[in-house]
């Protein structure tokens, strides 16, 4: 028998209650610090968003494996939704050029930092409402686990360790811990992001899910 063993995360480093790289610490008992991080994150990306507009974050290498091709293909449709998307990372030159272009096209909704910034990586986990990982393949993945511990709902493709750690949320968020799609296509990605944006309208459900996934 062959079994896969999931990676673990260092909860001394990735822990919103004692993370000294974020703007405001928070825990299951008191989530108010998450809003402070969201505010700082948006300022860092020169974006504005009221409490009813979800912020989606990505911290990733900009390479084919991580789904940046289908994300770019679906960007026109994604940007029609009421959301903000922030991206941090470096990678293939073709994606650097493409995402710089997309940011110029959607300056009020899309924030892109083509760099390595550890503090910003922590701030994205803490300040985002959703974390996006549309990977083509992912042996395990760590960011979806960081996201869960920060009460940031993951949106992932059903592959490798993402499939092993994320379960689709039911209506009202009583069960599950994120949003997951199977087909590697812009249509499936756009549809899943749309579901997440709709889910965000139910503030009680969002809070319920945040507290549960943090545990």
PDB file of C-alpha atoms in Angstrom:
ATOM      1  CA  UNK A   1       0.000   0.000   0.000  1.00  0.00           C
ATOM      2  CA  UNK A   2       1.237   3.471  -0.880  1.00  0.00           C
ATOM      3  CA  UNK A   3      -0.088   6.425   1.094  1.00  0.00           C
ATOM      4  CA  UNK A   4       0.668  10.129   0.872  1.00  0.00           C
ATOM      5  CA  UNK A   5       1.619  12.047   4.001  1.00  0.00           C
ATOM      6  CA  UNK A   6       0.581  15.689   4.038  1.00  0.00           C
ATOM      7  CA  UNK A   7       3.058  18.440   4.758  1.00  0.00           C
ATOM      8  CA  UNK A   8       2.716  20.214   8.066  1.00  0.00           C
ATOM      9  CA  UNK A   9       3.005  23.933   8.753  1.00  0.00           C
ATOM     10  CA  UNK A  10       5.091  25.679  11.394  1.00  0.00           C
ATOM     11  CA  UNK A  11       2.444  27.191  13.666  1.00  0.00           C
ATOM     12  CA  UNK A  12       5.057  29.290  15.454  1.00  0.00           C
ATOM     13  CA  UNK A  13       5.553  31.229  12.210  1.00  0.00           C
ATOM     14  CA  UNK A  14       2.139  30.871  10.562  1.00  0.00           C
ATOM     15  CA  UNK A  15      -0.201  31.747  13.410  1.00  0.00           C
ATOM     16  CA  UNK A  16      -2.405  34.865  13.290  1.00  0.00           C
ATOM     17  CA  UNK A  17      -2.467  35.122  17.089  1.00  0.00           C
ATOM     18  CA  UNK A  18       1.294  35.691  17.335  1.00  0.00           C
ATOM     19  CA  UNK A  19       2.460  36.578  13.806  1.00  0.00           C
ATOM     20  CA  UNK A  20       4.610  39.711  14.191  1.00  0.00           C
ATOM     21  CA  UNK A  21       4.669  40.368  10.421  1.00  0.00           C
ATOM     22  CA  UNK A  22       0.971  41.240  10.234  1.00  0.00           C
ATOM     23  CA  UNK A  23      -0.784  44.471  11.191  1.00  0.00           C
ATOM     24  CA  UNK A  24      -3.180  43.105  13.806  1.00  0.00           C
ATOM     25  CA  UNK A  25      -3.143  39.763  15.587  1.00  0.00           C
ATOM     26  CA  UNK A  26      -6.377  37.808  15.884  1.00  0.00           C
ATOM     27  CA  UNK A  27      -7.739  34.427  16.928  1.00  0.00           C
ATOM     28  CA  UNK A  28     -10.894  32.290  16.846  1.00  0.00           C
ATOM     29  CA  UNK A  29     -12.058  34.128  19.993  1.00  0.00           C
ATOM     30  CA  UNK A  30     -11.562  37.584  18.461  1.00  0.00           C
ATOM     31  CA  UNK A  31     -11.421  37.990  14.681  1.00  0.00           C
ATOM     32  CA  UNK A  32     -11.439  41.804  14.643  1.00  0.00           C
ATOM     33  CA  UNK A  33      -7.704  42.016  13.766  1.00  0.00           C
ATOM     34  CA  UNK A  34      -8.447  40.478  10.373  1.00  0.00           C
ATOM     35  CA  UNK A  35     -10.137  43.707   9.254  1.00  0.00           C
ATOM     36  CA  UNK A  36      -7.051  45.726  10.212  1.00  0.00           C
ATOM     37  CA  UNK A  37      -4.876  43.450   8.056  1.00  0.00           C
ATOM     38  CA  UNK A  38      -7.335  43.730   5.168  1.00  0.00           C
ATOM     39  CA  UNK A  39      -7.145  47.529   5.354  1.00  0.00           C
ATOM     40  CA  UNK A  40      -3.320  47.530   5.400  1.00  0.00           C
ATOM     41  CA  UNK A  41      -3.207  45.016   2.546  1.00  0.00           C
ATOM     42  CA  UNK A  42      -5.446  47.163   0.350  1.00  0.00           C
ATOM     43  CA  UNK A  43      -3.377  50.278   1.106  1.00  0.00           C
ATOM     44  CA  UNK A  44      -0.224  48.329   0.161  1.00  0.00           C
ATOM     45  CA  UNK A  45      -1.756  47.524  -3.226  1.00  0.00           C
ATOM     46  CA  UNK A  46      -3.384  50.958  -3.670  1.00  0.00           C
ATOM     47  CA  UNK A  47      -6.838  49.444  -3.894  1.00  0.00           C
ATOM     48  CA  UNK A  48     -10.110  50.313  -2.203  1.00  0.00           C
ATOM     49  CA  UNK A  49     -12.844  47.919  -1.107  1.00  0.00           C
ATOM     50  CA  UNK A  50     -15.745  48.247   1.298  1.00  0.00           C
ATOM     51  CA  UNK A  51     -16.610  45.400   3.695  1.00  0.00           C
ATOM     52  CA  UNK A  52     -19.046  43.869   1.181  1.00  0.00           C
ATOM     53  CA  UNK A  53     -16.397  43.424  -1.515  1.00  0.00           C
ATOM     54  CA  UNK A  54     -14.248  40.293  -1.054  1.00  0.00           C
ATOM     55  CA  UNK A  55     -10.473  40.453  -1.340  1.00  0.00           C
ATOM     56  CA  UNK A  56      -8.821  37.427  -2.991  1.00  0.00           C
ATOM     57  CA  UNK A  57      -5.117  36.820  -2.540  1.00  0.00           C
ATOM     58  CA  UNK A  58      -2.410  34.818  -4.305  1.00  0.00           C
ATOM     59  CA  UNK A  59       1.171  34.226  -3.163  1.00  0.00           C
ATOM     60  CA  UNK A  60       2.854  32.066  -5.761  1.00  0.00           C
ATOM     61  CA  UNK A  61       5.518  31.512  -8.345  1.00  0.00           C
ATOM     62  CA  UNK A  62       4.163  32.844 -11.623  1.00  0.00           C
ATOM     63  CA  UNK A  63       4.553  29.649 -13.632  1.00  0.00           C
ATOM     64  CA  UNK A  64       2.309  27.398 -15.749  1.00  0.00           C
ATOM     65  CA  UNK A  65       1.990  24.863 -12.915  1.00  0.00           C
ATOM     66  CA  UNK A  66       0.226  27.388 -10.674  1.00  0.00           C
ATOM     67  CA  UNK A  67      -2.693  28.128 -13.004  1.00  0.00           C
ATOM     68  CA  UNK A  68      -1.678  31.588 -14.193  1.00  0.00           C
ATOM     69  CA  UNK A  69      -2.629  30.689 -17.775  1.00  0.00           C
ATOM     70  CA  UNK A  70      -6.294  29.915 -17.010  1.00  0.00           C
ATOM     71  CA  UNK A  71      -6.451  32.851 -14.590  1.00  0.00           C
ATOM     72  CA  UNK A  72      -5.305  35.232 -17.351  1.00  0.00           C
ATOM     73  CA  UNK A  73      -7.785  33.674 -19.809  1.00  0.00           C
ATOM     74  CA  UNK A  74     -10.636  34.250 -17.367  1.00  0.00           C
ATOM     75  CA  UNK A  75      -9.522  37.679 -16.148  1.00  0.00           C
ATOM     76  CA  UNK A  76     -11.987  39.732 -18.218  1.00  0.00           C
ATOM     77  CA  UNK A  77     -14.887  37.779 -16.713  1.00  0.00           C
ATOM     78  CA  UNK A  78     -13.378  37.734 -13.200  1.00  0.00           C
ATOM     79  CA  UNK A  79     -12.913  41.503 -13.249  1.00  0.00           C
ATOM     80  CA  UNK A  80     -16.640  41.950 -13.979  1.00  0.00           C
ATOM     81  CA  UNK A  81     -17.324  40.501 -10.519  1.00  0.00           C
ATOM     82  CA  UNK A  82     -17.426  42.683  -7.421  1.00  0.00           C
ATOM     83  CA  UNK A  83     -14.033  41.729  -5.954  1.00  0.00           C
ATOM     84  CA  UNK A  84     -10.410  42.745  -5.538  1.00  0.00           C
ATOM     85  CA  UNK A  85      -7.527  40.414  -6.478  1.00  0.00           C
ATOM     86  CA  UNK A  86      -3.982  40.826  -5.143  1.00  0.00           C
ATOM     87  CA  UNK A  87      -1.038  38.806  -6.463  1.00  0.00           C
ATOM     88  CA  UNK A  88       2.499  38.479  -5.059  1.00  0.00           C
ATOM     89  CA  UNK A  89       5.367  36.532  -6.594  1.00  0.00           C
ATOM     90  CA  UNK A  90       7.913  36.168  -9.367  1.00  0.00           C
ATOM     91  CA  UNK A  91       8.263  33.644 -12.160  1.00  0.00           C
ATOM     92  CA  UNK A  92       8.220  33.285 -15.922  1.00  0.00           C
ATOM     93  CA  UNK A  93       8.859  36.458 -17.913  1.00  0.00           C
ATOM     94  CA  UNK A  94       5.770  35.851 -20.079  1.00  0.00           C
ATOM     95  CA  UNK A  95       3.579  36.060 -16.959  1.00  0.00           C
ATOM     96  CA  UNK A  96       5.406  39.135 -15.660  1.00  0.00           C
ATOM     97  CA  UNK A  97       4.572  40.949 -18.906  1.00  0.00           C
ATOM     98  CA  UNK A  98       1.025  39.618 -19.072  1.00  0.00           C
ATOM     99  CA  UNK A  99       0.084  40.494 -15.496  1.00  0.00           C
ATOM    100  CA  UNK A 100       1.655  43.967 -15.677  1.00  0.00           C
ATOM    101  CA  UNK A 101      -0.571  44.526 -18.707  1.00  0.00           C
ATOM    102  CA  UNK A 102      -3.639  43.182 -16.905  1.00  0.00           C
ATOM    103  CA  UNK A 103      -2.972  45.420 -13.903  1.00  0.00           C
ATOM    104  CA  UNK A 104      -2.893  48.465 -16.191  1.00  0.00           C
ATOM    105  CA  UNK A 105      -6.186  47.326 -17.712  1.00  0.00           C
ATOM    106  CA  UNK A 106      -7.845  46.860 -14.282  1.00  0.00           C
ATOM    107  CA  UNK A 107      -6.048  49.276 -11.921  1.00  0.00           C
ATOM    108  CA  UNK A 108      -8.999  49.557  -9.508  1.00  0.00           C
ATOM    109  CA  UNK A 109      -9.529  45.825  -9.063  1.00  0.00           C
ATOM    110  CA  UNK A 110      -6.223  44.033  -9.635  1.00  0.00           C
ATOM    111  CA  UNK A 111      -3.022  44.503  -7.635  1.00  0.00           C
ATOM    112  CA  UNK A 112       0.216  42.839  -8.765  1.00  0.00           C
ATOM    113  CA  UNK A 113       3.602  42.870  -7.005  1.00  0.00           C
ATOM    114  CA  UNK A 114       6.259  41.004  -8.989  1.00  0.00           C
ATOM    115  CA  UNK A 115       8.668  40.506  -6.112  1.00  0.00           C
ATOM    116  CA  UNK A 116       9.497  38.412  -3.075  1.00  0.00           C
ATOM    117  CA  UNK A 117       8.219  40.036   0.125  1.00  0.00           C
ATOM    118  CA  UNK A 118       7.804  37.846   3.205  1.00  0.00           C
ATOM    119  CA  UNK A 119       5.861  40.427   5.193  1.00  0.00           C
ATOM    120  CA  UNK A 120       3.429  40.955   2.312  1.00  0.00           C
ATOM    121  CA  UNK A 121       2.999  37.173   1.986  1.00  0.00           C
ATOM    122  CA  UNK A 122       1.875  37.029   5.633  1.00  0.00           C
ATOM    123  CA  UNK A 123      -0.324  40.099   5.164  1.00  0.00           C
ATOM    124  CA  UNK A 124      -2.054  38.519   2.153  1.00  0.00           C
ATOM    125  CA  UNK A 125      -2.847  35.407   4.207  1.00  0.00           C
ATOM    126  CA  UNK A 126      -4.147  37.533   7.081  1.00  0.00           C
ATOM    127  CA  UNK A 127      -5.930  40.268   5.139  1.00  0.00           C
ATOM    128  CA  UNK A 128      -7.586  38.343   2.301  1.00  0.00           C
ATOM    129  CA  UNK A 129     -11.075  36.892   2.491  1.00  0.00           C
ATOM    130  CA  UNK A 130     -10.229  34.128   0.001  1.00  0.00           C
ATOM    131  CA  UNK A 131      -6.952  32.590  -1.153  1.00  0.00           C
ATOM    132  CA  UNK A 132      -6.673  31.416  -4.760  1.00  0.00           C
ATOM    133  CA  UNK A 133      -4.702  28.307  -5.874  1.00  0.00           C
ATOM    134  CA  UNK A 134      -5.883  27.182  -9.344  1.00  0.00           C
ATOM    135  CA  UNK A 135      -2.898  24.832  -9.779  1.00  0.00           C
ATOM    136  CA  UNK A 136      -2.473  22.497 -12.711  1.00  0.00           C
ATOM    137  CA  UNK A 137      -0.751  20.106 -10.255  1.00  0.00           C
ATOM    138  CA  UNK A 138       0.295  20.504  -6.622  1.00  0.00           C
ATOM    139  CA  UNK A 139       2.068  17.643  -4.790  1.00  0.00           C
ATOM    140  CA  UNK A 140       0.886  19.026  -1.459  1.00  0.00           C
ATOM    141  CA  UNK A 141       0.724  22.796  -1.207  1.00  0.00           C
ATOM    142  CA  UNK A 142       1.247  24.865   1.931  1.00  0.00           C
ATOM    143  CA  UNK A 143      -0.660  28.064   1.250  1.00  0.00           C
ATOM    144  CA  UNK A 144      -4.072  26.432   1.517  1.00  0.00           C
ATOM    145  CA  UNK A 145      -3.053  25.277   5.024  1.00  0.00           C
ATOM    146  CA  UNK A 146      -1.714  28.709   5.979  1.00  0.00           C
ATOM    147  CA  UNK A 147      -5.009  30.126   4.707  1.00  0.00           C
ATOM    148  CA  UNK A 148      -7.111  27.795   6.838  1.00  0.00           C
ATOM    149  CA  UNK A 149      -5.187  28.759   9.966  1.00  0.00           C
ATOM    150  CA  UNK A 150      -5.679  32.466   9.131  1.00  0.00           C
ATOM    151  CA  UNK A 151      -9.427  32.085   8.531  1.00  0.00           C
ATOM    152  CA  UNK A 152      -8.946  32.802   4.826  1.00  0.00           C
ATOM    153  CA  UNK A 153     -11.141  30.556   2.702  1.00  0.00           C
ATOM    154  CA  UNK A 154      -9.183  28.664   0.005  1.00  0.00           C
ATOM    155  CA  UNK A 155     -10.331  28.403  -3.620  1.00  0.00           C
ATOM    156  CA  UNK A 156      -8.407  25.528  -5.207  1.00  0.00           C
ATOM    157  CA  UNK A 157      -8.310  23.090  -8.070  1.00  0.00           C
ATOM    158  CA  UNK A 158      -8.864  19.416  -7.169  1.00  0.00           C
ATOM    159  CA  UNK A 159      -5.323  18.119  -7.603  1.00  0.00           C
ATOM    160  CA  UNK A 160      -2.723  16.507  -5.340  1.00  0.00           C
ATOM    161  CA  UNK A 161      -2.602  17.855  -1.807  1.00  0.00           C
ATOM    162  CA  UNK A 162      -5.210  20.521  -2.571  1.00  0.00           C
ATOM    163  CA  UNK A 163      -7.766  17.797  -3.193  1.00  0.00           C
ATOM    164  CA  UNK A 164      -6.694  16.091   0.054  1.00  0.00           C
ATOM    165  CA  UNK A 165      -7.094  19.178   2.250  1.00  0.00           C
ATOM    166  CA  UNK A 166      -9.997  21.213   0.834  1.00  0.00           C
ATOM    167  CA  UNK A 167     -13.670  20.194   0.834  1.00  0.00           C
ATOM    168  CA  UNK A 168     -16.429  22.158  -0.911  1.00  0.00           C
ATOM    169  CA  UNK A 169     -18.503  24.371   1.349  1.00  0.00           C
ATOM    170  CA  UNK A 170     -22.189  23.554   1.482  1.00  0.00           C
ATOM    171  CA  UNK A 171     -24.836  26.268   1.246  1.00  0.00           C
ATOM    172  CA  UNK A 172     -24.722  28.271   4.457  1.00  0.00           C
ATOM    173  CA  UNK A 173     -21.224  26.933   5.142  1.00  0.00           C
ATOM    174  CA  UNK A 174     -22.256  24.256   7.631  1.00  0.00           C
ATOM    175  CA  UNK A 175     -19.795  21.758   6.156  1.00  0.00           C
ATOM    176  CA  UNK A 176     -16.607  21.985   4.123  1.00  0.00           C
ATOM    177  CA  UNK A 177     -13.712  24.441   4.290  1.00  0.00           C
ATOM    178  CA  UNK A 178     -13.297  26.020   0.847  1.00  0.00           C
ATOM    179  CA  UNK A 179     -14.207  26.050  -2.827  1.00  0.00           C
ATOM    180  CA  UNK A 180     -12.864  23.407  -5.164  1.00  0.00           C
ATOM    181  CA  UNK A 181     -13.162  22.751  -8.911  1.00  0.00           C
ATOM    182  CA  UNK A 182     -11.975  19.812 -11.014  1.00  0.00           C
ATOM    183  CA  UNK A 183     -11.632  20.784 -14.656  1.00  0.00           C
ATOM    184  CA  UNK A 184      -8.492  22.735 -15.521  1.00  0.00           C
ATOM    185  CA  UNK A 185     -10.228  25.483 -17.476  1.00  0.00           C
ATOM    186  CA  UNK A 186     -10.994  29.175 -17.248  1.00  0.00           C
ATOM    187  CA  UNK A 187     -14.734  28.334 -17.229  1.00  0.00           C
ATOM    188  CA  UNK A 188     -14.438  26.150 -14.115  1.00  0.00           C
ATOM    189  CA  UNK A 189     -12.221  28.742 -12.419  1.00  0.00           C
ATOM    190  CA  UNK A 190     -14.547  31.674 -13.181  1.00  0.00           C
ATOM    191  CA  UNK A 191     -17.570  29.671 -12.042  1.00  0.00           C
ATOM    192  CA  UNK A 192     -15.900  28.813  -8.724  1.00  0.00           C
ATOM    193  CA  UNK A 193     -14.764  32.376  -8.048  1.00  0.00           C
ATOM    194  CA  UNK A 194     -18.338  33.498  -8.796  1.00  0.00           C
ATOM    195  CA  UNK A 195     -19.638  30.989  -6.217  1.00  0.00           C
ATOM    196  CA  UNK A 196     -17.205  32.354  -3.641  1.00  0.00           C
ATOM    197  CA  UNK A 197     -18.252  35.974  -4.325  1.00  0.00           C
ATOM    198  CA  UNK A 198     -21.918  34.962  -3.892  1.00  0.00           C
ATOM    199  CA  UNK A 199     -21.093  33.116  -0.669  1.00  0.00           C
ATOM    200  CA  UNK A 200     -19.378  36.226   0.724  1.00  0.00           C
ATOM    201  CA  UNK A 201     -22.749  38.019   0.796  1.00  0.00           C
ATOM    202  CA  UNK A 202     -23.787  35.803   3.727  1.00  0.00           C
ATOM    203  CA  UNK A 203     -21.723  37.456   6.473  1.00  0.00           C
ATOM    204  CA  UNK A 204     -22.884  35.053   9.194  1.00  0.00           C
ATOM    205  CA  UNK A 205     -21.848  32.042   7.127  1.00  0.00           C
ATOM    206  CA  UNK A 206     -18.462  33.614   6.382  1.00  0.00           C
ATOM    207  CA  UNK A 207     -17.767  34.195  10.087  1.00  0.00           C
ATOM    208  CA  UNK A 208     -18.934  30.680  10.951  1.00  0.00           C
ATOM    209  CA  UNK A 209     -16.616  29.172   8.343  1.00  0.00           C
ATOM    210  CA  UNK A 210     -13.647  31.344   9.366  1.00  0.00           C
ATOM    211  CA  UNK A 211     -13.882  30.219  12.974  1.00  0.00           C
ATOM    212  CA  UNK A 212     -14.297  26.565  12.042  1.00  0.00           C
ATOM    213  CA  UNK A 213     -11.390  26.393   9.601  1.00  0.00           C
ATOM    214  CA  UNK A 214      -9.076  28.199  12.042  1.00  0.00           C
ATOM    215  CA  UNK A 215      -9.627  25.364  14.499  1.00  0.00           C
TER     216      UNK A 215
END
